[in-house]
Coordinates of C-alpha atoms in Angstrom, one line a residue:
M25 CA 99.1 76.1 108.8
R26 CA 101.5 76.7 105.9
I27 CA 104.5 78.5 107.4
A28 CA 107.2 80.1 105.2
H29 CA 109.6 81.1 107.9
V30 CA 109.9 82.2 111.5
V31 CA 112.0 84.8 113.3
P32 CA 111.5 84.0 117.0
D33 CA 112.9 87.2 118.4
T34 CA 112.5 90.5 116.5
D35 CA 112.0 94.2 117.2
A36 CA 111.2 95.0 113.6
E37 CA 107.8 93.5 113.0
G38 CA 105.7 95.1 115.7
P39 CA 105.9 96.7 119.1
G40 CA 108.3 95.2 121.6
R41 CA 110.2 91.9 121.2
R42 CA 108.0 89.6 119.0
F43 CA 107.9 86.2 117.5
A44 CA 107.3 86.8 113.8
L45 CA 105.6 84.1 111.7
W46 CA 105.3 84.4 107.9
T47 CA 102.5 82.3 106.3
Q48 CA 102.8 80.8 102.9
G49 CA 100.3 81.5 100.2
C50 CA 98.5 84.7 99.1
S51 CA 95.8 85.1 96.5
L52 CA 96.0 88.9 96.5
R53 CA 99.4 89.1 94.9
C54 CA 99.9 92.9 95.4
K55 CA 102.1 94.5 92.8
G56 CA 105.4 95.4 94.4
C57 CA 104.9 93.2 97.4
C58 CA 108.1 92.7 99.5
N59 CA 107.4 89.0 99.8
P60 CA 106.4 87.7 96.4
E61 CA 108.1 84.4 97.1
L62 CA 105.2 83.7 99.6
F63 CA 102.4 84.0 97.0
G64 CA 102.4 80.3 95.8
P65 CA 102.4 77.0 97.5
G66 CA 105.3 75.9 99.6
G67 CA 106.4 76.4 103.1
T68 CA 106.1 73.8 105.8
E69 CA 102.8 72.5 107.3
R70 CA 102.8 73.0 111.1
S71 CA 100.1 72.4 113.6
V72 CA 98.7 75.1 115.9
D73 CA 99.9 73.1 118.9
D74 CA 103.4 72.9 117.5
L75 CA 103.5 76.6 116.8
L76 CA 102.1 77.5 120.2
A77 CA 104.7 75.3 121.9
E78 CA 107.5 77.1 120.1
I79 CA 106.0 80.5 120.7
T80 CA 105.4 80.0 124.4
S81 CA 108.9 78.6 124.9
T82 CA 110.5 81.8 123.5
P83 CA 111.6 83.9 126.5
G84 CA 111.0 87.6 126.8
I85 CA 108.6 88.2 123.9
E86 CA 105.7 90.6 124.1
G87 CA 103.7 89.0 121.4
V88 CA 103.4 87.4 118.0
S89 CA 103.3 89.1 114.6
L90 CA 101.6 87.2 111.7
L91 CA 102.7 88.2 108.3
G92 CA 102.7 86.7 104.8
G93 CA 101.7 85.7 102.4
E94 CA 98.2 86.3 103.6
P95 CA 97.6 85.0 107.1
T96 CA 93.8 85.1 106.8
E97 CA 94.1 82.4 104.1
Q98 CA 95.2 79.9 106.8
S99 CA 92.3 77.9 108.1
D100 CA 93.8 77.6 111.7
L101 CA 94.5 81.3 112.1
L102 CA 91.7 81.8 114.7
A103 CA 92.9 78.9 116.8
L104 CA 96.5 80.2 116.7
C105 CA 95.5 83.8 117.7
A106 CA 93.3 82.5 120.5
G107 CA 96.1 80.3 121.8
V108 CA 98.6 83.1 121.7
Q109 CA 96.3 85.4 123.7
A110 CA 95.5 82.6 126.2
A111 CA 99.3 82.4 126.8
G112 CA 99.3 86.1 127.8
L113 CA 100.9 87.4 124.6
T114 CA 99.6 90.0 122.1
V115 CA 98.8 89.4 118.5
M116 CA 99.6 91.7 115.6
L117 CA 98.1 90.7 112.3
Y118 CA 99.1 92.0 108.9
S119 CA 96.5 91.5 106.1
G120 CA 96.0 92.7 102.6
H121 CA 92.3 92.5 103.2
L122 CA 90.3 95.4 104.8
R123 CA 89.2 95.0 108.4
E124 CA 85.5 94.9 107.2
T125 CA 86.3 92.0 104.9
I126 CA 88.1 90.1 107.7
E127 CA 85.2 90.6 110.1
A128 CA 82.7 89.3 107.4
R129 CA 84.8 86.3 106.3
H130 CA 86.3 85.3 109.7
P131 CA 83.8 85.9 112.5
G132 CA 85.5 86.2 115.9
L133 CA 89.1 86.4 114.5
L134 CA 89.6 90.0 115.4
D135 CA 88.4 89.3 119.0
H136 CA 91.9 87.6 119.3
V137 CA 93.9 90.3 117.6
D138 CA 95.4 93.3 119.4
L139 CA 96.8 95.2 116.4
L140 CA 95.7 94.9 112.8
V141 CA 97.5 96.4 109.8
D142 CA 94.9 96.1 106.9
G143 CA 94.7 96.9 103.3
P144 CA 96.5 95.7 100.1
F145 CA 100.0 97.1 99.5
D146 CA 99.8 99.8 96.8
V147 CA 103.2 100.4 95.2
H148 CA 102.0 103.8 94.0
Q149 CA 101.3 104.9 97.6
R150 CA 104.5 103.6 99.2
D151 CA 104.8 105.1 102.7
D152 CA 107.9 104.9 104.9
S153 CA 106.7 107.5 107.4
R154 CA 104.6 105.1 109.5
R155 CA 106.2 102.2 111.3
W156 CA 105.1 98.8 110.1
I157 CA 103.0 100.1 107.3
G158 CA 103.9 99.8 103.6
S159 CA 101.5 102.1 101.8
R160 CA 99.3 105.1 102.5
N161 CA 96.1 103.2 102.0
Q162 CA 96.9 100.7 104.8
R163 CA 95.5 101.3 108.3
L164 CA 96.7 100.5 111.8
H165 CA 93.8 99.4 114.0
V166 CA 94.2 99.2 117.8
L167 CA 91.7 96.4 118.7
S168 CA 92.4 95.8 122.4
S169 CA 93.4 97.6 125.6
A170 CA 96.9 96.1 125.3
Y171 CA 97.9 99.1 123.2
T172 CA 96.9 102.7 122.7
H173 CA 96.9 104.9 119.6
D174 CA 99.5 107.2 121.2
D175 CA 101.9 104.4 122.0
P176 CA 105.3 106.1 121.3
R177 CA 106.6 102.9 119.6
F178 CA 104.1 103.5 116.8
A179 CA 105.9 106.8 115.9
T180 CA 109.5 105.5 115.6
A181 CA 111.3 105.1 112.4
Q182 CA 111.2 102.0 110.2
T183 CA 113.8 99.5 111.1
V184 CA 115.6 96.5 109.5
E185 CA 117.3 93.6 111.2
I186 CA 120.1 91.6 109.7
R187 CA 121.3 88.4 111.2
F188 CA 123.0 85.2 110.2
D189 CA 121.6 81.8 111.0
A190 CA 122.2 78.2 109.9
D191 CA 120.6 79.0 106.5
G192 CA 122.7 82.2 105.9
L193 CA 121.7 85.8 105.9
V194 CA 118.2 86.7 107.3
V195 CA 116.8 90.2 106.8
N196 CA 113.5 91.4 108.1
G197 CA 111.8 94.7 108.8
W198 CA 111.3 97.5 106.3
P199 CA 112.3 96.1 102.9
D200 CA 113.4 99.4 101.3
L201 CA 115.7 100.1 104.2
A202 CA 117.1 96.5 103.9
R203 CA 117.9 97.1 100.2
K204 CA 119.7 100.4 101.0
V205 CA 121.8 98.6 103.7
A206 CA 122.6 95.8 101.3
R207 CA 124.2 98.2 98.8

């Protein structure tokens, strides 16, 4: 899998403490995307086994959030999601494709996803009222019994995390909020 970057412990990319993994490459190229640097080639090639070893050695996480780029453009995505769930963790997938398209193009994938945010980002429908969702056309699908539609964490405000690591400043979460904090 082509991986752009990883945040091994975040509260900003899904419910609970999560291992967030951004994939590299996206053919959708939504106007106004918060991660345009992830459109093209790049990132680091990592095996599913290597990623699962890192994920499962991270203490205290509830699950994994897969962002991008476009995660469904990674050929090993199904194997990664199945491995994450086999380890007793949840999977949250962000995709610019609609659920119906994912089901048609990637049979069985959503059997290994607990939460799906689907739909292309639409800059003209920007939405900061729903946690983890960027525009009004996007939908949150609860796909397993691990979560319920009335989970109170889904109704909380957008968040941003700012931290320093060996590479410098790392900001993740709601991009508009991050820009306001940076001013």
